mmCIF file of C-alpha atoms and ligand atoms in Angstrom:
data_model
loop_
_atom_site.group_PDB
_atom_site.id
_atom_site.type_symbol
_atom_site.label_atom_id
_atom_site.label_comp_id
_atom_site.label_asym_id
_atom_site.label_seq_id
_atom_site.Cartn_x
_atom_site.Cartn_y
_atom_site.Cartn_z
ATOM 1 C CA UNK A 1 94.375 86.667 86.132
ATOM 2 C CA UNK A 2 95.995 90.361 86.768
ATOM 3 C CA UNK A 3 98.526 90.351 89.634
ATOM 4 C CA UNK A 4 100.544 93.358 90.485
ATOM 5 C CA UNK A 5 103.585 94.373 92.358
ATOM 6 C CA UNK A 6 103.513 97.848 94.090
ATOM 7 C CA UNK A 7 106.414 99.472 95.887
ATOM 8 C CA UNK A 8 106.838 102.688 97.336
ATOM 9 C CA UNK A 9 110.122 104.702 95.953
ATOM 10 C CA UNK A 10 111.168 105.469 99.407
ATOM 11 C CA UNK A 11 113.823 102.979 99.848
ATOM 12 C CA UNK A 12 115.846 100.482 97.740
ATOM 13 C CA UNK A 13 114.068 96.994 97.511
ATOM 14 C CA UNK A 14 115.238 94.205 99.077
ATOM 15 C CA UNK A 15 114.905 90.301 99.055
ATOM 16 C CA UNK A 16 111.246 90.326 100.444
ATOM 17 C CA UNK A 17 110.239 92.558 97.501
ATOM 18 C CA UNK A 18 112.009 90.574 95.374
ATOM 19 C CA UNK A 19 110.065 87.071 96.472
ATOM 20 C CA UNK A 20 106.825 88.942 96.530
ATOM 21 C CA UNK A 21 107.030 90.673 93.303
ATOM 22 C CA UNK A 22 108.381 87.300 91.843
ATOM 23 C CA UNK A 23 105.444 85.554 93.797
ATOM 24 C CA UNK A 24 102.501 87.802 91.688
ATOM 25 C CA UNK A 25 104.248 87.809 88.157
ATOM 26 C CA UNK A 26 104.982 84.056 88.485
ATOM 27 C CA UNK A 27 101.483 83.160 89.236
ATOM 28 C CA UNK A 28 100.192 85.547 86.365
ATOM 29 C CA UNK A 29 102.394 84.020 83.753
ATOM 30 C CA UNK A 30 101.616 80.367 84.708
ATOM 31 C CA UNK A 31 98.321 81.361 84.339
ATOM 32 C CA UNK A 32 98.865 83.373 81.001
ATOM 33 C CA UNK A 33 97.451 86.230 82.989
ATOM 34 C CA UNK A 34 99.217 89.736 83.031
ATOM 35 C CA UNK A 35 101.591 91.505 86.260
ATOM 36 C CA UNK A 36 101.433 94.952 86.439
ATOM 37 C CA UNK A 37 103.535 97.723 88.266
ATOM 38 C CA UNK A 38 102.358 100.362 90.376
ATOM 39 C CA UNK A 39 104.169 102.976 92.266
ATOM 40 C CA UNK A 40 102.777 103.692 95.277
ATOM 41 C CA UNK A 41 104.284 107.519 95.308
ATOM 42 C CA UNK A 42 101.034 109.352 97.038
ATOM 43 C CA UNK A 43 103.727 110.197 99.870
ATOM 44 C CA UNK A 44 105.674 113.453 98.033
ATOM 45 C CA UNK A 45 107.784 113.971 100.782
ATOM 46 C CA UNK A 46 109.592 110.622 101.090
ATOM 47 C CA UNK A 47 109.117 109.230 97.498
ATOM 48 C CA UNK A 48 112.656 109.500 95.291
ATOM 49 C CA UNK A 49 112.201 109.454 91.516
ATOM 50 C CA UNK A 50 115.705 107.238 92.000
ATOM 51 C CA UNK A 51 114.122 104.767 93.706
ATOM 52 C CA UNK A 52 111.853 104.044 91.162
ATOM 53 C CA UNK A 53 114.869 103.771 88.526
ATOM 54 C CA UNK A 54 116.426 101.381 90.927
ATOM 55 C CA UNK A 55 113.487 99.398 91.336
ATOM 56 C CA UNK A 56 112.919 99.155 87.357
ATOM 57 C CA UNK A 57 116.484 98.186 87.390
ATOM 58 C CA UNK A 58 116.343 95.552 89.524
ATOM 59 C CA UNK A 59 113.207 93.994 88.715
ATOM 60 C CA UNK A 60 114.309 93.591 84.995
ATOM 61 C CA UNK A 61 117.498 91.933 86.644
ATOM 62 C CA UNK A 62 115.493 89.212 88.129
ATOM 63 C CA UNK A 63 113.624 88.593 84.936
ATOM 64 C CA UNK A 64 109.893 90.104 85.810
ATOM 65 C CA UNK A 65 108.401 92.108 82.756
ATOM 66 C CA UNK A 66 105.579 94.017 83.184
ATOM 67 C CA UNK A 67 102.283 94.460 80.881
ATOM 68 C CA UNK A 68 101.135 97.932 80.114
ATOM 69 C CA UNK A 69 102.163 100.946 81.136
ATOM 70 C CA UNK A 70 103.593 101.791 84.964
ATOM 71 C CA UNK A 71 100.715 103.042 87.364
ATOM 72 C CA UNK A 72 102.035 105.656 89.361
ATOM 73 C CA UNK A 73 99.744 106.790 91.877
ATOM 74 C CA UNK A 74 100.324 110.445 92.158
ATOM 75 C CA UNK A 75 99.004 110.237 88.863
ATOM 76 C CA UNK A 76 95.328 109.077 90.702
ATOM 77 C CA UNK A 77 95.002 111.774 92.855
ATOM 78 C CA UNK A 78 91.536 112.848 91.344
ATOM 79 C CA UNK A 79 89.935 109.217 91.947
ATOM 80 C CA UNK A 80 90.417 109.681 95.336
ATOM 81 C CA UNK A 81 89.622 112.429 96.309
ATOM 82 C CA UNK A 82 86.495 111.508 93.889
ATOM 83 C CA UNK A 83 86.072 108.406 96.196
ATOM 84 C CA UNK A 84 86.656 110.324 99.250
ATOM 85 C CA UNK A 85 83.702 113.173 98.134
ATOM 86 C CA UNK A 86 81.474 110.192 97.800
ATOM 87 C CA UNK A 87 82.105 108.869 101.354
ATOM 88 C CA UNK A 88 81.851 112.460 102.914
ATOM 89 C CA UNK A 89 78.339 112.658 100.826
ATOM 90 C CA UNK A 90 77.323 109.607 102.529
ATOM 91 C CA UNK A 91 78.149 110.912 105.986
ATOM 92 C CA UNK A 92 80.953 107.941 106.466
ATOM 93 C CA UNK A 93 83.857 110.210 107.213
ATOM 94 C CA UNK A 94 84.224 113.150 108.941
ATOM 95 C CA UNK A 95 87.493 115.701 109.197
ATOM 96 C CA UNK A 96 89.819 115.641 112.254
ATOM 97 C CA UNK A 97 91.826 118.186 113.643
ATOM 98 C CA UNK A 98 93.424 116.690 116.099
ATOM 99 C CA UNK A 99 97.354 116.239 116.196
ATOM 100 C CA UNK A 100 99.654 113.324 117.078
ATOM 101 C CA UNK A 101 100.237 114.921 120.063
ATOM 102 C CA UNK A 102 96.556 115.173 121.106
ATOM 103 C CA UNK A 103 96.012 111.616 120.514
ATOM 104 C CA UNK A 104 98.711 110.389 122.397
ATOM 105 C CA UNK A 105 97.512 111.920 125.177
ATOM 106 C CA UNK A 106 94.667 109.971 125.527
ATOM 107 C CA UNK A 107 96.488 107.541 127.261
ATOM 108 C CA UNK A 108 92.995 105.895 127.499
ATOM 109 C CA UNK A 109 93.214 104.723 123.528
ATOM 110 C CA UNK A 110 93.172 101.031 122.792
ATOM 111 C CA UNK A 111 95.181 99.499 120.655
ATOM 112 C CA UNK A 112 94.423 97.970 116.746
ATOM 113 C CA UNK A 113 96.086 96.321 114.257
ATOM 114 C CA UNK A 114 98.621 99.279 113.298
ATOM 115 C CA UNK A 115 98.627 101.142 116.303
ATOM 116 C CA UNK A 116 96.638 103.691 118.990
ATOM 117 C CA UNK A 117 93.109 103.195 118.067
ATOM 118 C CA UNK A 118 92.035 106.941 117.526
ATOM 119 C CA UNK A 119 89.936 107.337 120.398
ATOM 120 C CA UNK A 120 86.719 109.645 118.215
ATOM 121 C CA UNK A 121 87.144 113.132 119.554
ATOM 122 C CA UNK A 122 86.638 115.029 116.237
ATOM 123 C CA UNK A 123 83.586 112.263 115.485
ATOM 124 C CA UNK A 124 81.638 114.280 118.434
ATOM 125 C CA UNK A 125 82.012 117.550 116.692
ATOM 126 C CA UNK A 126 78.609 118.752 115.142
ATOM 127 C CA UNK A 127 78.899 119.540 111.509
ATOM 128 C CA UNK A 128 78.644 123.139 111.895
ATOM 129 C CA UNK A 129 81.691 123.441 113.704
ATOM 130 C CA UNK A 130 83.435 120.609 111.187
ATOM 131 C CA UNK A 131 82.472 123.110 108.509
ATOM 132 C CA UNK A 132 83.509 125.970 110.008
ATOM 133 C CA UNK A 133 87.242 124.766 110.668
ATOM 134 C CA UNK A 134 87.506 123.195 107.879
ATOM 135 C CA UNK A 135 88.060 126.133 105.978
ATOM 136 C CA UNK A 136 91.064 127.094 108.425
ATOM 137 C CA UNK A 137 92.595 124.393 110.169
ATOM 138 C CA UNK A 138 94.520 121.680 108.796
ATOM 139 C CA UNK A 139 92.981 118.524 108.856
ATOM 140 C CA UNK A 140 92.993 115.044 107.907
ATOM 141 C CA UNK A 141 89.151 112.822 106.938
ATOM 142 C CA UNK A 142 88.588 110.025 109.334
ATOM 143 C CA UNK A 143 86.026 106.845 108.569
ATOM 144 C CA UNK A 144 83.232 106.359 110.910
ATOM 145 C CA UNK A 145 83.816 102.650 111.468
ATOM 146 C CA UNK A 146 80.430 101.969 112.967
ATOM 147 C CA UNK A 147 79.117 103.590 110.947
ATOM 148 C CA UNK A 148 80.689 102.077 108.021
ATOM 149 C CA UNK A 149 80.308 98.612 108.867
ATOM 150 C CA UNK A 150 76.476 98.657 109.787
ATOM 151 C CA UNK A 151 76.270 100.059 106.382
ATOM 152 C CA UNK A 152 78.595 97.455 104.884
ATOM 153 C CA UNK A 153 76.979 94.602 106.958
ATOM 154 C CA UNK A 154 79.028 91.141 106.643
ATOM 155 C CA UNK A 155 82.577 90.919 105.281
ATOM 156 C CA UNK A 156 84.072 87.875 103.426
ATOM 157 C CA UNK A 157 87.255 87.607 101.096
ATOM 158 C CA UNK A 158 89.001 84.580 99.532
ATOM 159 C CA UNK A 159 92.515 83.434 100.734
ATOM 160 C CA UNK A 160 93.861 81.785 97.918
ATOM 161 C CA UNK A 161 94.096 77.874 99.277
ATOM 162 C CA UNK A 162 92.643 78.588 102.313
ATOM 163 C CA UNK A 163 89.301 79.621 101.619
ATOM 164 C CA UNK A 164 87.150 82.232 103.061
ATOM 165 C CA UNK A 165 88.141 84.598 106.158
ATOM 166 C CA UNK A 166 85.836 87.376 107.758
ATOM 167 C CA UNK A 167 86.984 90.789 107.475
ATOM 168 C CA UNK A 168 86.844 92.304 110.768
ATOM 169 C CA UNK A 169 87.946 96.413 110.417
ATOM 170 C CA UNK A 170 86.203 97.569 113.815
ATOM 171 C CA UNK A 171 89.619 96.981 115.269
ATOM 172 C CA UNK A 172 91.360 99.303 113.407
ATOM 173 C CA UNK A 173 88.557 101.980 114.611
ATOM 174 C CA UNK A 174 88.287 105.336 112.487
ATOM 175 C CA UNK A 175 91.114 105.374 110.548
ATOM 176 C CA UNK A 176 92.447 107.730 108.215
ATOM 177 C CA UNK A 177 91.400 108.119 104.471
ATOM 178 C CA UNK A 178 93.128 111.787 103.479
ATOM 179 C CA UNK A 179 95.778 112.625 105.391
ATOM 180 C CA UNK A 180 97.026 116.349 106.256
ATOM 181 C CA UNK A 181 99.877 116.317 104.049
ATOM 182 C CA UNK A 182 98.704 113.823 101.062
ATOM 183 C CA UNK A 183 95.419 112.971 99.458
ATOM 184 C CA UNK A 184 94.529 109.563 100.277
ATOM 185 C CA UNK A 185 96.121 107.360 102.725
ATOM 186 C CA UNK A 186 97.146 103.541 101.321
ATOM 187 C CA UNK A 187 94.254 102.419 102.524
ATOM 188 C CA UNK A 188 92.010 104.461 100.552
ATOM 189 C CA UNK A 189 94.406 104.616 97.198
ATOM 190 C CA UNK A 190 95.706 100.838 97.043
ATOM 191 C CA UNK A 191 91.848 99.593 96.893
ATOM 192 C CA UNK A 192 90.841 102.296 94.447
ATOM 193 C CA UNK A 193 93.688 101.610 92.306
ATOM 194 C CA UNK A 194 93.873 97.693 92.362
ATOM 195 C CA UNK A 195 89.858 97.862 90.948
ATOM 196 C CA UNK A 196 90.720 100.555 88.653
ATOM 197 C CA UNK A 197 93.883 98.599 86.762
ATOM 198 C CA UNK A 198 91.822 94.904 87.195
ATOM 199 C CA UNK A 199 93.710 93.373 90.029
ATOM 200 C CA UNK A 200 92.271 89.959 90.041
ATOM 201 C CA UNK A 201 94.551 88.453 92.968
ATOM 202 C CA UNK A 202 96.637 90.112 95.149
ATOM 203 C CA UNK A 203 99.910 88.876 96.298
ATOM 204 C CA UNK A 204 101.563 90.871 98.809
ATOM 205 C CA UNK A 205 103.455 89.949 102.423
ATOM 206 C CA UNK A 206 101.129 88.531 105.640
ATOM 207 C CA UNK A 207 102.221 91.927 107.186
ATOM 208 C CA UNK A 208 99.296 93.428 104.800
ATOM 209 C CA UNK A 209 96.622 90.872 106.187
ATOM 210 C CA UNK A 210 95.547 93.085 108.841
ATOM 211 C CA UNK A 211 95.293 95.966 105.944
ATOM 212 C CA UNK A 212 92.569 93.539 104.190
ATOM 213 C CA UNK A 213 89.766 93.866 106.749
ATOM 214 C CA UNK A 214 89.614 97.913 105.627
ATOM 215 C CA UNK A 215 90.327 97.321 102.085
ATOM 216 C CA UNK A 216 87.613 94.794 101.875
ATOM 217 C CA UNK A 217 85.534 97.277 103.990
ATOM 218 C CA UNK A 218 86.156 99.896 101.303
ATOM 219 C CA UNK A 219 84.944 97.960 98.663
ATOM 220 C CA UNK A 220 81.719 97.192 100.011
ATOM 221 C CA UNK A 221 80.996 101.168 100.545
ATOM 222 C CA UNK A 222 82.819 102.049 97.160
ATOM 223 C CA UNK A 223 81.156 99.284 95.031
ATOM 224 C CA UNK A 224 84.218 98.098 94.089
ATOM 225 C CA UNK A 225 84.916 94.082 92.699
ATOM 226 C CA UNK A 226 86.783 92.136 95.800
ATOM 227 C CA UNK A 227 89.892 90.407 94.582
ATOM 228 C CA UNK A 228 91.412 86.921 95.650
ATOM 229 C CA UNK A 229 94.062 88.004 98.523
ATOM 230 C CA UNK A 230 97.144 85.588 98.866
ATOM 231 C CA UNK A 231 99.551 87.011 102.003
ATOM 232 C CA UNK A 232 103.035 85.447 102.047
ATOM 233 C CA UNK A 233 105.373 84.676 104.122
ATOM 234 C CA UNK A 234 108.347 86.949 105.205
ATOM 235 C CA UNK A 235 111.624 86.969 103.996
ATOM 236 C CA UNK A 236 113.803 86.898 107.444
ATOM 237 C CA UNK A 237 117.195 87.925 107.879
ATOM 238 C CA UNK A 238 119.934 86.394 110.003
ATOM 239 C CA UNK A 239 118.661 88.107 113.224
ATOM 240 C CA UNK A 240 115.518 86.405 112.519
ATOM 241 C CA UNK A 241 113.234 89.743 111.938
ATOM 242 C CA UNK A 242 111.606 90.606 108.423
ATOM 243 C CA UNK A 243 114.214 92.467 106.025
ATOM 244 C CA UNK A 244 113.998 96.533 106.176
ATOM 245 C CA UNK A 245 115.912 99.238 105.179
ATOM 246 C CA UNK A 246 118.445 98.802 107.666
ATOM 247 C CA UNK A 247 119.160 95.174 106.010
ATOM 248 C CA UNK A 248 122.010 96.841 103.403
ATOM 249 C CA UNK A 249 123.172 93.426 102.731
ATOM 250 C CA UNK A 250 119.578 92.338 101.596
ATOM 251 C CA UNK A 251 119.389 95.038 99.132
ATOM 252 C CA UNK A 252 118.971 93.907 95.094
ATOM 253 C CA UNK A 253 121.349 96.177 94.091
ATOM 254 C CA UNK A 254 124.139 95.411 96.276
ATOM 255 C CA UNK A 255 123.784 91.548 95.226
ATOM 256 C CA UNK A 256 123.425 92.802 91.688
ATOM 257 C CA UNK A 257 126.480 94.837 91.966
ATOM 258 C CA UNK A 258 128.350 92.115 94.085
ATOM 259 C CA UNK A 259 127.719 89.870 90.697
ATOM 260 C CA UNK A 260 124.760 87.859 91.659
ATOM 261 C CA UNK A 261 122.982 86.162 88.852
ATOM 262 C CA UNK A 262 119.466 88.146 89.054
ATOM 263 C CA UNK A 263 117.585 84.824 86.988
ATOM 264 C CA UNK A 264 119.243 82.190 89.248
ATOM 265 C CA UNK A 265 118.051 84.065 92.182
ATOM 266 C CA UNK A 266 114.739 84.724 91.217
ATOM 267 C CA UNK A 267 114.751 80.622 90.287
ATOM 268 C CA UNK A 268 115.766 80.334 94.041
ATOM 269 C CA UNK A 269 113.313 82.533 95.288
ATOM 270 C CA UNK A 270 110.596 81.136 93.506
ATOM 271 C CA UNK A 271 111.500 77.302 94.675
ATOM 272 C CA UNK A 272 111.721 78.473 98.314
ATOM 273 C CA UNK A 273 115.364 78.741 98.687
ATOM 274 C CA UNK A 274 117.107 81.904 100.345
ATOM 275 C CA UNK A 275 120.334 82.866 100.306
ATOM 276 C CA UNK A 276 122.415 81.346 103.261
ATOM 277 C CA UNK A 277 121.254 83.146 106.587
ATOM 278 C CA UNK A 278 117.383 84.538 105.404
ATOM 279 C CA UNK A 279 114.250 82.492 106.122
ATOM 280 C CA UNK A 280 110.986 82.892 104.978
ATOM 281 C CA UNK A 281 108.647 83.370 108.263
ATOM 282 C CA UNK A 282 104.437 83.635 108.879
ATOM 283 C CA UNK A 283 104.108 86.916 111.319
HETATM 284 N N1 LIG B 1 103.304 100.120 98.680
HETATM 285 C C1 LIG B 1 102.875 99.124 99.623
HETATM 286 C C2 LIG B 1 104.088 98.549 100.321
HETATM 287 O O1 LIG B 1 105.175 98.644 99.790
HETATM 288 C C3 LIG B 1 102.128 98.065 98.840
HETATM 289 C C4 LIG B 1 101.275 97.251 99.675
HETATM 290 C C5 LIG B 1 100.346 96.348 98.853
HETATM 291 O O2 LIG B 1 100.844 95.480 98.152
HETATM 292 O O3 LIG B 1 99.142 96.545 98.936
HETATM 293 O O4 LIG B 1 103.975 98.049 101.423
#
């Protein structure tokens, strides 16, 4: 067994990181399996080299070591755009012009999983003209979900303890691989990367299981081996709502700093029991 535990450095880390990361190393360990840690840094803009100091920090506070080196993604930026030259070869993604502003205005767009579905306009475009602004105009490379999953046919992944589920990505429609200002969206880089460092189950929050049905997607089209998924529940604060940023009181290194034993927490965590005031909650 390989779990891993991959936060982006744009923010301190919380309780919810805390129980999932704790979550994917302990299963690893009971199985004398290995936890890795990846940084999921493709964003340049909002990614803080402090935040990944803090997170080291705070994850050797609860007690979670790590096998093998860190796996930083900006590292990886050659894979995907390696992965993405094989899906543009294939004819499954196209480039889109089109700003935020343009798609809102199609006040006709459905809505998916995460949001406006984008409603196709660039998809129409004949490939002359794609190559022709290209060159010029930035651009981001959509997927061509029909296209995509006649070519990937059925979808099926493994819940752990609750068997199969169908991946169903139509609903997130043609979403975005490369974006405009970074490489590879998560999408594209989380599934590359959890194949290339041997991922054998992933443990991450039930906010991700919408995020499965194009991950598993991209793995049918990329050839890539389909991991065990296991989505948590949330950690929930006293309002009732999954932690965020704006949770201050939630963060691991203001309970470190207010002298909180990091092992007896993680102990806690692990056995299901929060601090006074958080829950843990399905979506
Ligand atoms: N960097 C992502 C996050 O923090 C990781 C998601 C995942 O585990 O796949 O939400």
């Amino acid at each position: 067994m390989l779990t891993r535990f991959a936060p982006s450095p744009t923010g301190e880390l919380h309780l919810g990181h805390a129980y999932s990361a704790l979550l994917a190393h302990d299963a690893a360990r009971r199985a004398g399996g290995r936890f890795r840690l990846r940084i999921d840094d493709i964003d340049g803009s909002r990614s803080r080299e402090a935040y990944v100091a803090a997170a080291l920090a705070d994850l050797a506070w609860l007690g979670i070591d790590r096998d093998g080196p860190l796996h930083r993604q900006s590292q990886h930026l050659g894979a995907y755009d390696a992965a993405l030259g094989a899906l543009k070869a294939r004819g499954l993604v196209y480039p889109c012009f089109c700003t935020r502003a343009d798609i809102a205005a199609s006040l006709a767009a459905p809505h998916g999983p995460a949001g406006a579905v984008y409603p196709g306009t660039c998809r129409a475009l004949d490939a002359a003209e794609h190559a022709r602004r290209v060159a010029g105009e930035a651009h981001c490379w959509r997927i061509d979900m029909a296209r995509a999953v006649a070519r990937a046919g059925d979808l099926m992944w493994e819940e752990a303890g609750q068997g199969m589920r169908r991946a169903d990505p139509r609903t997130h429609g043609d979403i975005v691989l490369a974006r405009k200002d970074a490489p590879a969206s998560y999408h594209l880089a989380s599934t590359l990367d959890d194949a290339a460092m041997g991922v054998t189950h992933v443990i991450r929050g039930a906010d991700l299981i919408a995020a499965t049905d194009v991950h598993r997607l991209l793995q049918a089209l990329l050839g890539l081996p389909v991991p065990v998924y296991r989505h948590h529940a949330l950690v929930c604060g006293p309002d009732g709502r999954r932690l965020a940023k704006r949770d201050a009181a939630a963060a691991l290194g203001a309970l470190r700093d207010g002298g909180i034993d990091g092992h007896a927490l993680a102990a806690d965590l692990l056995a299901g029991r929060l601090p006074a005031g958080y829950s843990l909650r399905m979506p």
